[in-house]
mmCIF file of C-alpha atoms in Angstrom:
data_model
loop_
_atom_site.group_PDB
_atom_site.id
_atom_site.type_symbol
_atom_site.label_atom_id
_atom_site.label_comp_id
_atom_site.label_asym_id
_atom_site.label_seq_id
_atom_site.Cartn_x
_atom_site.Cartn_y
_atom_site.Cartn_z
ATOM 1 C CA MET A 1 147.987 143.122 169.561
ATOM 2 C CA PRO A 2 145.148 145.217 168.069
ATOM 3 C CA VAL A 3 143.192 143.743 165.210
ATOM 4 C CA LEU A 4 142.466 145.981 162.222
ATOM 5 C CA PRO A 5 138.867 146.236 161.109
ATOM 6 C CA ARG A 6 138.087 144.201 157.996
ATOM 7 C CA ARG A 7 137.311 147.390 156.042
ATOM 8 C CA ALA A 8 140.772 148.778 156.836
ATOM 9 C CA VAL A 9 142.438 145.564 155.716
ATOM 10 C CA LEU A 10 140.556 145.575 152.419
ATOM 11 C CA ALA A 11 141.302 149.238 151.862
ATOM 12 C CA GLY A 12 145.006 148.602 152.385
ATOM 13 C CA ALA A 13 144.963 145.651 150.034
ATOM 14 C CA SER A 14 143.278 147.746 147.340
ATOM 15 C CA LEU A 15 146.228 150.126 147.393
ATOM 16 C CA LEU A 16 148.837 147.431 146.769
ATOM 17 C CA PRO A 17 148.644 147.407 142.956
ATOM 18 C CA PHE A 18 149.003 151.208 142.872
ATOM 19 C CA ALA A 19 151.976 151.093 145.232
ATOM 20 C CA ALA A 20 153.675 148.463 143.109
ATOM 21 C CA ARG A 21 153.199 150.526 139.960
ATOM 22 C CA ALA A 22 154.398 153.707 141.647
ATOM 23 C CA ALA A 23 157.596 152.029 142.872
ATOM 24 C CA LEU A 24 158.670 150.936 139.391
ATOM 25 C CA PRO A 25 160.896 153.386 137.479
ATOM 26 C CA ASP A 26 159.103 155.615 134.977
ATOM 27 C CA ARG A 27 161.491 154.548 132.227
ATOM 28 C CA PRO A 28 160.957 151.707 129.737
ATOM 29 C CA LEU A 29 161.918 148.215 130.824
ATOM 30 C CA ARG A 30 164.747 146.865 128.660
ATOM 31 C CA ILE A 31 164.694 143.106 128.082
ATOM 32 C CA VAL A 32 168.106 142.005 126.831
ATOM 33 C CA LEU A 33 168.506 138.666 125.074
ATOM 34 C CA GLY A 34 171.481 136.948 123.544
ATOM 35 C CA PHE A 35 169.928 135.735 120.305
ATOM 36 C CA PRO A 36 168.901 137.390 117.027
ATOM 37 C CA PRO A 37 165.461 138.484 115.842
ATOM 38 C CA GLY A 38 163.282 135.557 114.833
ATOM 39 C CA SER A 39 164.916 133.118 117.253
ATOM 40 C CA GLY A 40 162.948 131.317 119.976
ATOM 41 C CA PRO A 41 164.060 133.664 122.787
ATOM 42 C CA ASP A 42 163.221 136.655 120.593
ATOM 43 C CA VAL A 43 159.685 135.381 119.987
ATOM 44 C CA VAL A 44 159.168 134.855 123.728
ATOM 45 C CA ALA A 45 160.583 138.283 124.581
ATOM 46 C CA ARG A 46 158.419 140.132 122.058
ATOM 47 C CA LEU A 47 155.231 138.316 123.023
ATOM 48 C CA LEU A 48 155.914 139.059 126.683
ATOM 49 C CA ALA A 49 156.781 142.702 125.942
ATOM 50 C CA ASP A 50 153.445 143.096 124.199
ATOM 51 C CA GLY A 51 151.656 141.485 127.124
ATOM 52 C CA LEU A 52 153.329 143.825 129.617
ATOM 53 C CA LYS A 53 152.175 147.038 127.920
ATOM 54 C CA GLY A 54 149.287 147.551 130.300
ATOM 55 C CA ALA A 55 151.293 146.775 133.431
ATOM 56 C CA LEU A 56 154.281 148.949 132.506
ATOM 57 C CA PRO A 57 153.011 152.235 131.044
ATOM 58 C CA ALA A 58 156.544 153.369 130.154
ATOM 59 C CA GLY A 59 156.759 150.438 127.752
ATOM 60 C CA VAL A 60 159.153 147.585 127.098
ATOM 61 C CA VAL A 61 162.133 147.536 124.733
ATOM 62 C CA VAL A 62 163.553 144.241 123.438
ATOM 63 C CA ASP A 63 167.317 144.529 122.956
ATOM 64 C CA ASN A 64 168.932 141.756 120.890
ATOM 65 C CA ARG A 65 172.625 141.219 121.658
ATOM 66 C CA PRO A 66 173.447 137.948 119.863
ATOM 67 C CA GLY A 67 176.737 136.091 120.003
ATOM 68 C CA ALA A 68 178.771 133.556 121.974
ATOM 69 C CA ALA A 69 175.700 131.384 122.699
ATOM 70 C CA GLY A 70 174.143 134.221 124.679
ATOM 71 C CA ALA A 71 177.218 135.022 126.769
ATOM 72 C CA ILE A 72 177.596 138.547 125.363
ATOM 73 C CA ALA A 73 174.120 139.578 126.505
ATOM 74 C CA ALA A 74 174.471 137.866 129.875
ATOM 75 C CA GLN A 75 177.809 139.534 130.521
ATOM 76 C CA GLU A 76 176.390 142.957 129.662
ATOM 77 C CA VAL A 77 173.495 142.641 132.092
ATOM 78 C CA ALA A 78 175.715 141.145 134.809
ATOM 79 C CA ARG A 79 178.489 143.717 134.547
ATOM 80 C CA THR A 80 177.081 146.991 133.270
ATOM 81 C CA ALA A 81 173.300 147.119 133.818
ATOM 82 C CA THR A 82 172.126 149.476 136.561
ATOM 83 C CA PRO A 83 170.226 147.406 139.160
ATOM 84 C CA ASP A 84 167.206 149.710 139.251
ATOM 85 C CA GLY A 85 164.546 147.444 137.756
ATOM 86 C CA THR A 86 164.850 148.854 134.225
ATOM 87 C CA THR A 87 167.047 146.102 132.742
ATOM 88 C CA LEU A 88 166.393 142.366 132.753
ATOM 89 C CA LEU A 89 167.957 139.460 130.894
ATOM 90 C CA LEU A 90 165.672 136.993 129.187
ATOM 91 C CA GLY A 91 167.955 134.040 129.818
ATOM 92 C CA GLU A 92 167.598 130.477 128.650
ATOM 93 C CA VAL A 93 168.811 127.108 129.834
ATOM 94 C CA GLY A 94 172.115 127.357 127.969
ATOM 95 C CA GLN A 95 173.121 130.681 129.510
ATOM 96 C CA LEU A 96 171.785 130.075 133.011
ATOM 97 C CA ALA A 97 172.321 126.345 133.605
ATOM 98 C CA MET A 98 174.720 124.867 131.026
ATOM 99 C CA ALA A 99 177.312 127.601 130.720
ATOM 100 C CA PRO A 100 178.959 127.095 134.146
ATOM 101 C CA SER A 101 179.946 123.567 133.087
ATOM 102 C CA THR A 102 180.793 124.236 129.463
ATOM 103 C CA TYR A 103 182.959 127.343 129.713
ATOM 104 C CA ALA A 104 186.370 127.122 131.369
ATOM 105 C CA ARG A 105 186.405 130.901 131.812
ATOM 106 C CA LEU A 106 182.847 132.178 131.862
ATOM 107 C CA SER A 107 182.502 135.964 131.793
ATOM 108 C CA TYR A 108 179.611 135.861 134.270
ATOM 109 C CA ASP A 109 178.333 133.609 137.060
ATOM 110 C CA PRO A 110 174.577 132.901 136.846
ATOM 111 C CA ALA A 111 174.279 132.071 140.542
ATOM 112 C CA ARG A 112 176.280 135.089 141.697
ATOM 113 C CA ASP A 113 175.431 137.770 139.164
ATOM 114 C CA PHE A 114 171.688 137.304 138.675
ATOM 115 C CA ALA A 115 168.555 137.150 140.773
ATOM 116 C CA PRO A 116 165.564 135.227 139.367
ATOM 117 C CA VAL A 117 162.417 137.184 138.555
ATOM 118 C CA ALA A 118 160.148 134.694 136.757
ATOM 119 C CA GLU A 119 160.210 131.744 134.404
ATOM 120 C CA VAL A 120 158.224 132.644 131.308
ATOM 121 C CA ALA A 121 158.019 129.713 128.904
ATOM 122 C CA ALA A 122 159.533 126.442 127.726
ATOM 123 C CA VAL A 123 159.760 124.642 124.417
ATOM 124 C CA ASP A 124 160.606 121.123 123.262
ATOM 125 C CA PHE A 125 162.981 120.237 120.455
ATOM 126 C CA ALA A 126 162.574 118.053 117.412
ATOM 127 C CA PHE A 127 165.402 116.089 115.839
ATOM 128 C CA VAL A 128 165.208 116.913 112.145
ATOM 129 C CA VAL A 129 167.160 115.696 109.128
ATOM 130 C CA PRO A 130 167.236 116.705 105.464
ATOM 131 C CA ALA A 131 164.470 115.297 103.302
ATOM 132 C CA SER A 132 167.182 113.683 101.189
ATOM 133 C CA VAL A 133 168.391 111.403 104.000
ATOM 134 C CA PRO A 134 167.166 107.864 103.220
ATOM 135 C CA ALA A 135 165.577 107.223 106.607
ATOM 136 C CA GLY A 136 161.929 107.459 107.549
ATOM 137 C CA ASN A 137 162.222 106.951 111.292
ATOM 138 C CA PHE A 138 164.666 107.326 114.147
ATOM 139 C CA ALA A 139 165.982 103.760 114.127
ATOM 140 C CA ALA A 140 166.526 103.861 110.368
ATOM 141 C CA TYR A 141 168.408 107.129 110.704
ATOM 142 C CA LEU A 142 170.748 105.672 113.323
ATOM 143 C CA ALA A 143 171.463 102.697 111.080
ATOM 144 C CA TRP A 144 172.138 104.992 108.120
ATOM 145 C CA ALA A 145 174.307 107.382 110.165
ATOM 146 C CA LYS A 146 176.414 104.534 111.560
ATOM 147 C CA ALA A 147 177.198 103.441 108.028
ATOM 148 C CA GLN A 148 178.599 106.882 107.133
ATOM 149 C CA PRO A 149 182.266 107.823 107.623
ATOM 150 C CA SER A 150 180.955 110.814 109.586
ATOM 151 C CA VAL A 151 177.828 112.906 109.955
ATOM 152 C CA PHE A 152 177.565 116.634 110.639
ATOM 153 C CA MET A 153 175.217 117.878 113.343
ATOM 154 C CA GLY A 154 174.096 121.495 113.170
ATOM 155 C CA THR A 155 173.754 123.486 116.378
ATOM 156 C CA PHE A 156 172.794 127.059 117.226
ATOM 157 C CA GLY A 157 175.982 127.573 119.207
ATOM 158 C CA ALA A 158 178.485 125.632 121.281
ATOM 159 C CA GLY A 159 177.238 124.899 124.770
ATOM 160 C CA THR A 160 173.538 125.225 123.864
ATOM 161 C CA PRO A 161 170.748 122.634 124.248
ATOM 162 C CA GLY A 162 170.968 121.715 120.569
ATOM 163 C CA HIS A 163 174.695 121.097 120.935
ATOM 164 C CA PHE A 164 174.298 118.795 123.918
ATOM 165 C CA GLY A 165 171.354 117.009 122.351
ATOM 166 C CA ALA A 166 173.627 116.161 119.415
ATOM 167 C CA ALA A 167 176.432 115.103 121.770
ATOM 168 C CA ILE A 168 174.121 112.833 123.784
ATOM 169 C CA LEU A 169 172.730 111.292 120.603
ATOM 170 C CA ALA A 170 176.157 110.643 119.101
ATOM 171 C CA ALA A 171 177.583 109.177 122.309
ATOM 172 C CA GLY A 172 174.576 106.959 122.999
ATOM 173 C CA ALA A 173 174.307 105.626 119.439
ATOM 174 C CA GLY A 174 178.018 105.344 118.767
ATOM 175 C CA LEU A 175 177.937 107.727 115.822
ATOM 176 C CA LYS A 176 180.942 109.427 114.327
ATOM 177 C CA ALA A 177 179.514 112.913 114.434
ATOM 178 C CA GLU A 178 180.967 116.390 114.173
ATOM 179 C CA ALA A 179 179.153 119.431 115.559
ATOM 180 C CA VAL A 180 178.877 122.449 113.269
ATOM 181 C CA HIS A 181 178.033 125.578 115.253
ATOM 182 C CA PHE A 182 175.949 128.340 113.707
ATOM 183 C CA ARG A 183 175.015 131.798 114.929
ATOM 184 C CA SER A 184 171.345 130.935 115.321
ATOM 185 C CA THR A 185 168.854 128.098 114.989
ATOM 186 C CA GLY A 186 167.673 129.647 111.739
ATOM 187 C CA ASP A 187 171.154 129.495 110.236
ATOM 188 C CA ALA A 188 171.532 125.881 111.344
ATOM 189 C CA MET A 189 168.169 124.995 109.871
ATOM 190 C CA THR A 190 169.160 126.548 106.561
ATOM 191 C CA ALA A 191 172.165 124.213 106.509
ATOM 192 C CA VAL A 192 169.962 121.198 107.232
ATOM 193 C CA LEU A 193 167.538 122.221 104.496
ATOM 194 C CA GLY A 194 170.462 122.441 102.101
ATOM 195 C CA GLY A 195 171.824 119.052 103.166
ATOM 196 C CA SER A 196 175.249 120.299 104.280
ATOM 197 C CA VAL A 197 174.530 118.970 107.770
ATOM 198 C CA GLN A 198 172.681 115.732 108.394
ATOM 199 C CA GLY A 199 170.812 116.440 111.602
ATOM 200 C CA MET A 200 169.826 119.083 114.134
ATOM 201 C CA PHE A 201 167.818 119.553 117.294
ATOM 202 C CA GLY A 202 165.639 122.584 116.581
ATOM 203 C CA THR A 203 162.737 123.986 118.530
ATOM 204 C CA VAL A 204 159.454 122.421 117.531
ATOM 205 C CA ALA A 205 157.956 125.826 116.791
ATOM 206 C CA LEU A 206 160.719 126.690 114.327
ATOM 207 C CA VAL A 207 160.967 123.415 112.410
ATOM 208 C CA ALA A 208 157.283 122.427 112.275
ATOM 209 C CA PRO A 209 156.415 124.418 109.110
ATOM 210 C CA GLN A 210 159.312 122.894 107.160
ATOM 211 C CA VAL A 211 158.374 119.412 108.393
ATOM 212 C CA ARG A 212 154.754 119.854 107.342
ATOM 213 C CA ASP A 213 155.927 121.090 103.932
ATOM 214 C CA GLY A 214 158.087 117.986 103.491
ATOM 215 C CA ARG A 215 161.331 119.969 103.351
ATOM 216 C CA LEU A 216 162.601 118.355 106.573
ATOM 217 C CA LYS A 217 161.950 115.036 108.296
ATOM 218 C CA ALA A 218 161.244 115.097 112.038
ATOM 219 C CA LEU A 219 162.213 111.796 113.647
ATOM 220 C CA ALA A 220 161.697 112.491 117.360
ATOM 221 C CA VAL A 221 160.635 115.193 119.822
ATOM 222 C CA THR A 222 162.411 115.650 123.139
ATOM 223 C CA GLY A 223 159.415 116.322 125.368
ATOM 224 C CA PRO A 224 157.736 113.737 127.577
ATOM 225 C CA GLU A 225 154.819 113.626 125.120
ATOM 226 C CA ARG A 226 154.231 114.234 121.447
ATOM 227 C CA SER A 227 153.982 117.855 120.391
ATOM 228 C CA VAL A 228 150.646 119.265 119.296
ATOM 229 C CA LEU A 229 152.547 120.889 116.413
ATOM 230 C CA LEU A 230 153.984 117.532 115.276
ATOM 231 C CA PRO A 231 151.479 114.948 116.495
ATOM 232 C CA ASP A 232 152.777 112.186 114.214
ATOM 233 C CA VAL A 233 156.334 112.383 115.547
ATOM 234 C CA PRO A 234 157.155 110.084 118.497
ATOM 235 C CA SER A 235 158.709 111.362 121.691
ATOM 236 C CA VAL A 236 162.154 110.172 122.735
ATOM 237 C CA LEU A 237 160.538 108.338 125.644
ATOM 238 C CA GLU A 238 158.410 106.338 123.206
ATOM 239 C CA LEU A 239 161.603 105.492 121.336
ATOM 240 C CA GLY A 240 163.378 104.283 124.474
ATOM 241 C CA GLN A 241 165.782 107.242 124.522
ATOM 242 C CA PRO A 242 165.253 108.851 127.968
ATOM 243 C CA ASP A 243 168.672 110.514 127.928
ATOM 244 C CA LEU A 244 167.452 112.670 125.048
ATOM 245 C CA ALA A 245 164.533 114.094 127.041
ATOM 246 C CA PHE A 246 165.221 117.812 127.468
ATOM 247 C CA ASP A 247 163.691 121.180 126.735
ATOM 248 C CA ALA A 248 164.663 124.822 126.580
ATOM 249 C CA TRP A 249 163.237 127.172 129.173
ATOM 250 C CA PHE A 250 163.256 130.934 129.189
ATOM 251 C CA GLY A 251 163.095 133.231 132.184
ATOM 252 C CA LEU A 252 163.782 136.750 133.351
ATOM 253 C CA VAL A 253 166.664 137.488 135.698
ATOM 254 C CA ALA A 254 167.771 140.821 137.114
ATOM 255 C CA PRO A 255 171.214 142.073 138.098
ATOM 256 C CA ALA A 256 171.886 140.550 141.518
ATOM 257 C CA ALA A 257 171.918 143.936 143.283
ATOM 258 C CA THR A 258 168.401 144.828 142.125
ATOM 259 C CA PRO A 259 166.376 145.572 145.281
ATOM 260 C CA VAL A 260 164.064 142.802 146.413
ATOM 261 C CA PRO A 261 160.914 144.985 146.307
ATOM 262 C CA LEU A 262 161.567 145.893 142.673
ATOM 263 C CA ARG A 263 162.114 142.258 141.750
ATOM 264 C CA GLY A 264 158.846 141.399 143.457
ATOM 265 C CA GLU A 265 156.953 144.069 141.543
ATOM 266 C CA LEU A 266 158.417 142.930 138.236
ATOM 267 C CA GLU A 267 157.609 139.311 139.098
ATOM 268 C CA ALA A 268 153.991 140.268 139.825
ATOM 269 C CA ALA A 269 153.674 142.220 136.575
ATOM 270 C CA VAL A 270 155.065 139.307 134.536
ATOM 271 C CA LEU A 271 152.857 136.707 136.203
ATOM 272 C CA ARG A 272 149.775 138.873 135.691
ATOM 273 C CA ALA A 273 150.630 139.232 132.007
ATOM 274 C CA LEU A 274 151.181 135.479 131.616
ATOM 275 C CA ALA A 275 147.813 134.782 133.242
ATOM 276 C CA GLU A 276 145.999 136.634 130.459
ATOM 277 C CA PRO A 277 144.270 134.180 128.104
ATOM 278 C CA ALA A 278 145.219 136.176 124.997
ATOM 279 C CA LEU A 279 148.943 136.064 125.753
ATOM 280 C CA ARG A 280 148.814 132.406 126.741
ATOM 281 C CA ALA A 281 147.075 131.574 123.465
ATOM 282 C CA ARG A 282 149.668 133.495 121.436
ATOM 283 C CA MET A 283 152.504 131.702 123.253
ATOM 284 C CA GLN A 284 150.927 128.314 122.618
ATOM 285 C CA GLU A 285 150.263 129.109 118.957
ATOM 286 C CA ALA A 286 153.957 129.948 118.614
ATOM 287 C CA GLY A 287 154.833 126.524 120.043
ATOM 288 C CA PHE A 288 155.742 127.471 123.619
ATOM 289 C CA ARG A 289 154.433 126.160 126.923
ATOM 290 C CA VAL A 290 153.631 128.992 129.328
ATOM 291 C CA ALA A 291 155.547 128.400 132.572
ATOM 292 C CA ALA A 292 154.580 131.371 134.790
ATOM 293 C CA LYS A 293 156.764 130.462 137.772
ATOM 294 C CA GLY A 294 157.775 133.088 140.305
ATOM 295 C CA GLN A 295 161.145 133.949 141.793
ATOM 296 C CA GLU A 296 161.394 131.056 144.225
ATOM 297 C CA ALA A 297 160.286 128.323 141.819
ATOM 298 C CA PHE A 298 162.432 129.715 139.000
ATOM 299 C CA GLY A 299 165.456 129.897 141.302
ATOM 300 C CA THR A 300 164.941 126.243 142.228
ATOM 301 C CA LEU A 301 164.703 125.285 138.551
ATOM 302 C CA MET A 302 167.946 127.115 137.761
ATOM 303 C CA ARG A 303 169.803 125.279 140.548
ATOM 304 C CA GLU A 304 168.403 121.862 139.628
ATOM 305 C CA GLU A 305 169.086 122.289 135.930
ATOM 306 C CA THR A 306 172.624 123.517 136.595
ATOM 307 C CA ALA A 307 173.312 120.301 138.507
ATOM 308 C CA ARG A 308 171.628 118.140 135.868
ATOM 309 C CA TRP A 309 173.551 119.604 132.935
ATOM 310 C CA ALA A 310 176.825 119.435 134.828
ATOM 311 C CA GLY A 311 176.277 115.691 134.937
ATOM 312 C CA VAL A 312 175.423 115.567 131.229
ATOM 313 C CA VAL A 313 178.547 117.530 130.298
ATOM 314 C CA LYS A 314 180.709 115.173 132.340
ATOM 315 C CA ALA A 315 179.036 112.065 130.924
ATOM 316 C CA THR A 316 179.448 113.173 127.325
ATOM 317 C CA GLY A 317 183.102 114.030 127.857
ATOM 318 C CA PHE A 318 182.578 117.487 126.426
ATOM 319 C CA ARG A 319 185.618 119.687 126.967
ATOM 320 C CA ALA A 320 184.965 123.099 128.428
ATOM 321 C CA ILE A 321 185.062 125.931 125.923
ATOM 322 C CA GLU A 322 188.019 128.254 126.385
#
């Protein structure tokens, strides 16, 4: 077989970025997400959209379609989006890994209806309680909560990480707890601040300002280590609560019929954007860990997390949502 001269190989390689750009549609990329402005997924989507400006000259539009713990947005992309590389879902762990076990009749199938493009970021949670709760640490809170007839746990939607964190906590500690589902993390946090609910797992980035201001107490973080945003708050592993170790991850998926070359070009554009120091710094300042995993690694994560959360759902005895 003939061997190409080195100069020819290099010349061909230099054309690859141009070919990738030329193959992408000349229309704006629409990133659909199932949560409202100001939420964690919204922050990730808008930071990424800004970082993609140079790679996608037609621009990026962030399209918020909140409701049903993200199912409305996922269903739209799965059922109605044209698979031409112009529409992606910024999905999160609840939509892409938990939902198959929590919904009896899910309006979409993550494994069937979507193809992974890239994991973008991840974030840990903090368990926060109202400042008025007479407990200064996690063990004291459990003792106080057990002495109550019942405690209310705020969540940002049934079948979301915050919901299952509350379910795992209640089951493991033997608490009489009732989940109160809100439209968003922000709404749930407002309820905690007001004292109408007595606990919530909220993203570290969202709750840290209120904790630093003394308006909320953070008793634990769910990551393997302490958060740089809340360095004085112990991790659940330090507290001997490994079952409460979880995070929320966010990644881009395309309609399953999107051609492989287009998915590859989008993956490359996203990974290039996430490699930029400025974008990485902005993500970290907002409280997110940059993931930057490609199609294959993100697909593996989705499968592993789907299996893991199926086991959690079964262990907690959570009944599938109708």
